């Protein structure tokens, strides 16, 4: 029996060495110290032995039981420590590692140039106002001297929301000029305001034309405003944006809501005026339409054209970064190509 007890002890310790987690430890406890374990069976069978054998066997069996119990306790402690330290080990932070770079976003080139344009005009005393993208026919056309069936409607290929409903029809504004009327309806002169915003046209796109693009409308109404004020303001603007050297062309144009009407073009930066795809081989890129507010438009919003005069302009926003950076296709702005956008 003594031999058998020794073997039991050695085998139990061997198995304990291989135990790796609390669950295995519990199984080990049941196998070697539980009610059905060989050790417990031996302890129970002692009663049937002669006194001397019972004494020796009992002492030995109890000693092994205590030894196994204390080995069990030790192992329990070891496993618990390992349970605490192993996540600390595996999740240890190496504070000497360089940090991961955080990709920084940036403003869209249109947003950047809009901010720049607004700053130039704010410095000249203009306030910045916004208006709705969905407009009434009345504001987009009628109040701007472009009644139903006026041929000038063909200048603005329109995206209609309710076509054929006259003044009450809604549309996506084809320019920011309707805001001239909204501004003059709610404010009395002196007025000096710019309106940045989107415009929409139902037209085939090409290198300089998009179906959605940005404009900045400008309006100044006061006593004694002349074409010279318009010219001075726009030349100053062009100098601020393009520098002293760039050529600026100012010439007549027609818009029903101004009289006289003008357009401003800038010498093409891609070809230095020699002619290329970007400027339609003319050497110039038109950036804005402008003029003196038509007396009929002033009268329509109850501003007396005999007392007051004003100028207005509508600037194509994307054409400015195109000229400045030699971007040869406006469609790049809204095609969401990060390789293009990340350059700004
Ligand atoms: C107008 O939109 C007039 N409302 C401008 C105006 C305002 C005249 C106030 C007089 C008084 P025009 O259609 O020419 O005019 O457009 C003005 C500018 O917007 C153009 O010079 C051009 O730079 C830009 N633009 C026009 N159509 C497009 C387009 N499809 N894509 C990109 N830019 C455009």
mmCIF file of C-alpha atoms and ligand atoms in Angstrom, residues 144 155-156 174-178 180 201 203-204 208-218 253 255 257-258 261-264 285-292 311-319 330, ligand 1:
data_model
loop_
_atom_site.group_PDB
_atom_site.id
_atom_site.type_symbol
_atom_site.label_atom_id
_atom_site.label_comp_id
_atom_site.label_asym_id
_atom_site.label_seq_id
_atom_site.Cartn_x
_atom_site.Cartn_y
_atom_site.Cartn_z
ATOM 1 C CA UNK A 144 -34.703 90.745 -63.525
ATOM 2 C CA UNK A 155 -28.820 82.398 -71.949
ATOM 3 C CA UNK A 156 -29.676 80.345 -68.890
ATOM 4 C CA UNK A 174 -29.347 79.566 -62.814
ATOM 5 C CA UNK A 175 -27.335 82.405 -61.265
ATOM 6 C CA UNK A 176 -27.041 84.226 -57.938
ATOM 7 C CA UNK A 177 -28.663 87.392 -59.399
ATOM 8 C CA UNK A 178 -32.141 86.636 -57.900
ATOM 9 C CA UNK A 180 -30.246 91.222 -55.987
ATOM 10 C CA UNK A 201 -27.509 75.018 -65.510
ATOM 11 C CA UNK A 203 -25.955 72.375 -70.210
ATOM 12 C CA UNK A 204 -23.367 70.060 -71.709
ATOM 13 C CA UNK A 208 -14.926 75.577 -68.411
ATOM 14 C CA UNK A 209 -18.614 74.718 -67.897
ATOM 15 C CA UNK A 210 -20.167 72.576 -65.155
ATOM 16 C CA UNK A 211 -23.876 71.968 -64.527
ATOM 17 C CA UNK A 212 -23.377 72.960 -60.867
ATOM 18 C CA UNK A 213 -20.895 75.725 -60.123
ATOM 19 C CA UNK A 214 -20.402 78.581 -57.681
ATOM 20 C CA UNK A 215 -20.978 82.268 -58.213
ATOM 21 C CA UNK A 216 -20.496 85.307 -56.038
ATOM 22 C CA UNK A 217 -23.076 88.001 -56.675
ATOM 23 C CA UNK A 218 -22.221 91.579 -55.785
ATOM 24 C CA UNK A 253 -21.844 92.640 -72.697
ATOM 25 C CA UNK A 255 -27.713 91.202 -69.508
ATOM 26 C CA UNK A 257 -31.118 93.433 -65.746
ATOM 27 C CA UNK A 258 -28.222 95.885 -66.176
ATOM 28 C CA UNK A 261 -23.666 95.570 -69.155
ATOM 29 C CA UNK A 262 -20.028 94.474 -69.094
ATOM 30 C CA UNK A 263 -17.926 91.349 -68.800
ATOM 31 C CA UNK A 264 -14.509 90.946 -67.230
ATOM 32 C CA UNK A 285 -11.080 83.553 -69.687
ATOM 33 C CA UNK A 286 -14.306 85.319 -68.740
ATOM 34 C CA UNK A 287 -14.714 85.412 -64.972
ATOM 35 C CA UNK A 288 -17.736 87.643 -64.471
ATOM 36 C CA UNK A 289 -20.685 89.509 -65.879
ATOM 37 C CA UNK A 290 -21.623 92.908 -64.443
ATOM 38 C CA UNK A 291 -23.269 96.259 -65.087
ATOM 39 C CA UNK A 292 -25.291 99.147 -63.695
ATOM 40 C CA UNK A 311 -23.901 98.255 -59.833
ATOM 41 C CA UNK A 312 -24.063 94.482 -59.757
ATOM 42 C CA UNK A 313 -21.747 91.668 -60.764
ATOM 43 C CA UNK A 314 -21.825 87.850 -60.912
ATOM 44 C CA UNK A 315 -18.480 86.138 -60.587
ATOM 45 C CA UNK A 316 -17.660 82.546 -61.640
ATOM 46 C CA UNK A 317 -15.817 81.128 -58.623
ATOM 47 C CA UNK A 318 -14.085 77.999 -59.993
ATOM 48 C CA UNK A 319 -12.546 79.967 -62.841
ATOM 49 C CA UNK A 330 -13.530 72.594 -64.205
HETATM 50 C C1 LIG B 1 -24.641 85.606 -65.119
HETATM 51 O O1 LIG B 1 -24.863 84.560 -64.533
HETATM 52 C C2 LIG B 1 -25.141 86.912 -64.585
HETATM 53 N N1 LIG B 1 -26.056 86.664 -63.520
HETATM 54 C C3 LIG B 1 -23.993 87.764 -64.127
HETATM 55 C C4 LIG B 1 -24.366 89.162 -63.816
HETATM 56 C C5 LIG B 1 -24.633 89.519 -62.511
HETATM 57 C C6 LIG B 1 -24.439 90.128 -64.837
HETATM 58 C C7 LIG B 1 -24.963 90.824 -62.206
HETATM 59 C C8 LIG B 1 -24.764 91.427 -64.533
HETATM 60 C C9 LIG B 1 -25.040 91.779 -63.216
HETATM 61 P P1 LIG B 1 -23.039 84.543 -66.867
HETATM 62 O O2 LIG B 1 -23.986 83.539 -67.362
HETATM 63 O O3 LIG B 1 -22.123 85.150 -67.832
HETATM 64 O O4 LIG B 1 -23.849 85.732 -66.168
HETATM 65 O O5 LIG B 1 -22.201 83.900 -65.670
HETATM 66 C C10 LIG B 1 -21.345 84.672 -64.877
HETATM 67 C C11 LIG B 1 -20.036 83.912 -64.652
HETATM 68 O O6 LIG B 1 -20.316 82.644 -64.115
HETATM 69 C C12 LIG B 1 -19.300 83.612 -65.955
HETATM 70 O O7 LIG B 1 -18.445 84.689 -66.281
HETATM 71 C C13 LIG B 1 -18.521 82.400 -65.599
HETATM 72 O O8 LIG B 1 -17.327 82.746 -64.925
HETATM 73 C C14 LIG B 1 -19.424 81.681 -64.631
HETATM 74 N N2 LIG B 1 -20.187 80.619 -65.301
HETATM 75 C C15 LIG B 1 -21.268 80.744 -66.073
HETATM 76 N N3 LIG B 1 -21.709 79.552 -66.505
HETATM 77 C C16 LIG B 1 -20.880 78.630 -65.959
HETATM 78 C C17 LIG B 1 -20.809 77.203 -65.990
HETATM 79 N N4 LIG B 1 -21.694 76.473 -66.646
HETATM 80 N N5 LIG B 1 -19.813 76.585 -65.306
HETATM 81 C C18 LIG B 1 -18.934 77.327 -64.601
HETATM 82 N N6 LIG B 1 -18.951 78.663 -64.515
HETATM 83 C C19 LIG B 1 -19.911 79.322 -65.196
#
